[in-house]
One Martini backbone bead per residue (centre of mass of N, CA, C, O) as a GRO file, in nm:
protein
  176
    1UNK     BB    1   9.538  -5.837   6.669
    2UNK     BB    2   9.469  -5.505   6.765
    3UNK     BB    3   9.565  -5.201   6.859
    4UNK     BB    4   9.619  -4.859   6.963
    5UNK     BB    5   9.768  -4.613   7.021
    6UNK     BB    6   9.647  -4.499   7.282
    7UNK     BB    7   9.615  -4.692   7.443
    8UNK     BB    8   9.947  -4.737   7.496
    9UNK     BB    9  10.040  -4.472   7.576
   10UNK     BB   10   9.887  -4.528   7.868
   11UNK     BB   11   9.951  -4.814   7.959
   12UNK     BB   12  10.286  -4.887   7.794
   13UNK     BB   13  10.154  -5.201   7.868
   14UNK     BB   14  10.108  -5.519   7.669
   15UNK     BB   15  10.017  -5.823   7.685
   16UNK     BB   16  10.072  -6.174   7.556
   17UNK     BB   17   9.824  -6.422   7.458
   18UNK     BB   18   9.776  -6.654   7.186
   19UNK     BB   19   9.562  -6.817   6.934
   20UNK     BB   20   9.600  -6.817   6.575
   21UNK     BB   21   9.452  -6.792   6.260
   22UNK     BB   22   9.585  -6.784   5.966
   23UNK     BB   23   9.586  -6.961   5.707
   24UNK     BB   24   9.472  -6.857   5.490
   25UNK     BB   25   9.641  -6.571   5.460
   26UNK     BB   26   9.895  -6.759   5.382
   27UNK     BB   27   9.802  -6.925   5.147
   28UNK     BB   28   9.766  -6.674   4.996
   29UNK     BB   29  10.049  -6.546   5.010
   30UNK     BB   30  10.153  -6.859   4.984
   31UNK     BB   31  10.209  -7.164   4.757
   32UNK     BB   32  10.368  -7.333   4.961
   33UNK     BB   33  10.146  -7.334   5.121
   34UNK     BB   34   9.911  -7.579   5.247
   35UNK     BB   35   9.961  -7.592   5.623
   36UNK     BB   36   9.811  -7.409   5.950
   37UNK     BB   37   9.847  -7.454   6.229
   38UNK     BB   38   9.825  -7.336   6.535
   39UNK     BB   39   9.937  -7.005   6.653
   40UNK     BB   40  10.150  -6.922   6.861
   41UNK     BB   41  10.169  -6.667   7.121
   42UNK     BB   42  10.361  -6.449   7.263
   43UNK     BB   43  10.400  -6.117   7.452
   44UNK     BB   44  10.436  -5.741   7.403
   45UNK     BB   45  10.289  -5.409   7.430
   46UNK     BB   46  10.572  -5.132   7.432
   47UNK     BB   47  10.606  -4.790   7.522
   48UNK     BB   48  10.889  -4.546   7.448
   49UNK     BB   49  10.926  -4.285   7.311
   50UNK     BB   50  10.736  -4.308   7.088
   51UNK     BB   51  10.777  -4.557   7.063
   52UNK     BB   52  10.660  -4.937   6.953
   53UNK     BB   53  10.772  -5.276   7.121
   54UNK     BB   54  10.779  -5.541   6.984
   55UNK     BB   55  10.729  -5.845   7.119
   56UNK     BB   56  10.789  -6.248   7.088
   57UNK     BB   57  10.633  -6.568   6.986
   58UNK     BB   58  10.642  -6.827   6.745
   59UNK     BB   59  10.425  -7.132   6.729
   60UNK     BB   60  10.474  -7.352   6.482
   61UNK     BB   61  10.333  -7.567   6.187
   62UNK     BB   62  10.382  -7.653   5.894
   63UNK     BB   63  10.273  -7.738   5.514
   64UNK     BB   64  10.549  -7.841   5.290
   65UNK     BB   65  10.690  -7.876   4.985
   66UNK     BB   66  10.889  -8.049   4.833
   67UNK     BB   67  11.165  -8.002   4.637
   68UNK     BB   68  11.173  -8.298   4.507
   69UNK     BB   69  10.874  -8.420   4.521
   70UNK     BB   70  10.628  -8.248   4.689
   71UNK     BB   71  10.594  -8.317   4.943
   72UNK     BB   72  10.474  -8.347   5.263
   73UNK     BB   73  10.638  -8.108   5.510
   74UNK     BB   74  10.697  -8.054   5.842
   75UNK     BB   75  10.810  -7.692   5.962
   76UNK     BB   76  10.867  -7.601   6.224
   77UNK     BB   77  10.811  -7.297   6.420
   78UNK     BB   78  11.083  -7.106   6.635
   79UNK     BB   79  11.028  -6.712   6.686
   80UNK     BB   80  11.176  -6.430   6.760
   81UNK     BB   81  11.030  -6.098   6.768
   82UNK     BB   82  11.124  -5.772   6.701
   83UNK     BB   83  10.969  -5.466   6.698
   84UNK     BB   84  10.923  -5.115   6.563
   85UNK     BB   85  10.768  -4.820   6.576
   86UNK     BB   86  10.648  -4.578   6.393
   87UNK     BB   87  10.550  -4.233   6.285
   88UNK     BB   88  10.600  -4.004   6.139
   89UNK     BB   89  10.626  -3.754   6.348
   90UNK     BB   90  10.867  -3.856   6.469
   91UNK     BB   91  11.070  -3.885   6.169
   92UNK     BB   92  11.090  -3.611   6.113
   93UNK     BB   93  11.304  -3.541   6.375
   94UNK     BB   94  11.520  -3.788   6.347
   95UNK     BB   95  11.681  -3.956   6.145
   96UNK     BB   96  11.867  -4.090   6.353
   97UNK     BB   97  11.715  -4.316   6.342
   98UNK     BB   98  11.631  -4.439   6.043
   99UNK     BB   99  11.937  -4.508   6.018
  100UNK     BB  100  12.049  -4.731   6.299
  101UNK     BB  101  11.655  -4.853   6.303
  102UNK     BB  102  11.429  -5.086   6.214
  103UNK     BB  103  11.178  -4.914   6.108
  104UNK     BB  104  10.848  -4.841   6.127
  105UNK     BB  105  10.620  -4.741   5.958
  106UNK     BB  106  10.235  -4.588   6.042
  107UNK     BB  107   9.969  -4.538   5.837
  108UNK     BB  108   9.858  -4.571   6.133
  109UNK     BB  109   9.698  -4.635   6.444
  110UNK     BB  110   9.764  -4.903   6.413
  111UNK     BB  111   9.878  -5.224   6.566
  112UNK     BB  112   9.967  -5.558   6.403
  113UNK     BB  113   9.951  -5.894   6.503
  114UNK     BB  114   9.888  -6.025   6.217
  115UNK     BB  115  10.048  -5.913   6.011
  116UNK     BB  116  10.366  -5.969   6.208
  117UNK     BB  117  10.319  -6.280   6.180
  118UNK     BB  118  10.264  -6.348   5.862
  119UNK     BB  119  10.562  -6.195   5.769
  120UNK     BB  120  10.739  -6.349   5.903
  121UNK     BB  121  10.652  -6.629   5.829
  122UNK     BB  122  10.683  -6.590   5.529
  123UNK     BB  123  11.042  -6.533   5.651
  124UNK     BB  124  11.088  -6.846   5.724
  125UNK     BB  125  11.068  -6.952   5.489
  126UNK     BB  126  11.264  -7.209   5.242
  127UNK     BB  127  11.457  -7.267   4.996
  128UNK     BB  128  11.475  -7.602   5.139
  129UNK     BB  129  11.289  -7.890   5.159
  130UNK     BB  130  11.293  -8.173   5.289
  131UNK     BB  131  11.184  -8.575   5.301
  132UNK     BB  132  11.202  -8.813   5.421
  133UNK     BB  133  11.516  -8.948   5.282
  134UNK     BB  134  11.583  -8.746   5.058
  135UNK     BB  135  11.937  -8.735   5.103
  136UNK     BB  136  12.019  -9.021   5.067
  137UNK     BB  137  11.875  -9.015   4.799
  138UNK     BB  138  11.878  -9.015   4.450
  139UNK     BB  139  11.957  -8.824   4.222
  140UNK     BB  140  11.774  -8.727   3.924
  141UNK     BB  141  11.760  -8.922   3.604
  142UNK     BB  142  11.836  -8.981   3.285
  143UNK     BB  143  11.960  -8.998   2.950
  144UNK     BB  144  12.080  -8.684   2.930
  145UNK     BB  145  12.059  -8.652   3.211
  146UNK     BB  146  12.107  -8.428   3.572
  147UNK     BB  147  12.144  -8.383   3.903
  148UNK     BB  148  12.361  -8.192   4.102
  149UNK     BB  149  12.565  -8.143   4.408
  150UNK     BB  150  12.717  -7.863   4.434
  151UNK     BB  151  12.987  -8.074   4.444
  152UNK     BB  152  12.944  -8.187   4.180
  153UNK     BB  153  12.967  -7.900   4.023
  154UNK     BB  154  13.256  -7.790   4.152
  155UNK     BB  155  13.384  -8.088   4.049
  156UNK     BB  156  13.371  -8.013   3.756
  157UNK     BB  157  13.440  -7.748   3.693
  158UNK     BB  158  13.761  -7.804   3.751
  159UNK     BB  159  13.780  -8.019   3.525
  160UNK     BB  160  13.750  -7.772   3.301
  161UNK     BB  161  14.013  -7.639   3.367
  162UNK     BB  162  14.193  -7.901   3.329
  163UNK     BB  163  14.163  -7.957   3.064
  164UNK     BB  164  14.199  -7.698   2.970
  165UNK     BB  165  14.451  -7.710   2.832
  166UNK     BB  166  14.748  -7.681   2.659
  167UNK     BB  167  14.887  -7.877   2.400
  168UNK     BB  168  15.185  -7.674   2.495
  169UNK     BB  169  15.281  -7.750   2.797
  170UNK     BB  170  15.505  -7.942   2.784
  171UNK     BB  171  15.681  -7.721   2.663
  172UNK     BB  172  15.727  -7.598   2.944
  173UNK     BB  173  16.096  -7.590   2.989
  174UNK     BB  174  16.241  -7.705   2.814
  175UNK     BB  175  16.453  -7.401   2.787
  176UNK     BB  176  16.614  -7.348   3.057
   0.00000   0.00000   0.00000
């Protein structure tokens, strides 16, 4: 779904409720996404004071590989998106607006809902996702190696600091 800027300046506000199929685009842009259900998008786009306000909600479910076992994991997404767009001409005379707000500068006379939805879904992909029961499972290990949790690593580093004390530490306070 796309809107031309001159259409938006005339209508001032347009509400929408769409089901988008962006699976192909998402899979192409991120190797982490295995699958994506149709995306429910509802909201509105408005024009006021030479700015275009795009406010909508995204609901979908992504299939991502587990960070530990690479098993497919269903990851539901339900986010609110608020974006502000402006043309280059609008921002030329208003540097303060650009400094104070996160404004997306339009290089074309079109605002694309598909692009915005795709970008915002890609930003929501977590760095770590685990399949059911993987958090409770023991971390993988081998003969001379093992995977440590962050807490175990911090404890190990603390223990190393304590071990590195000088052999002469026992003499401290001897002549006090």
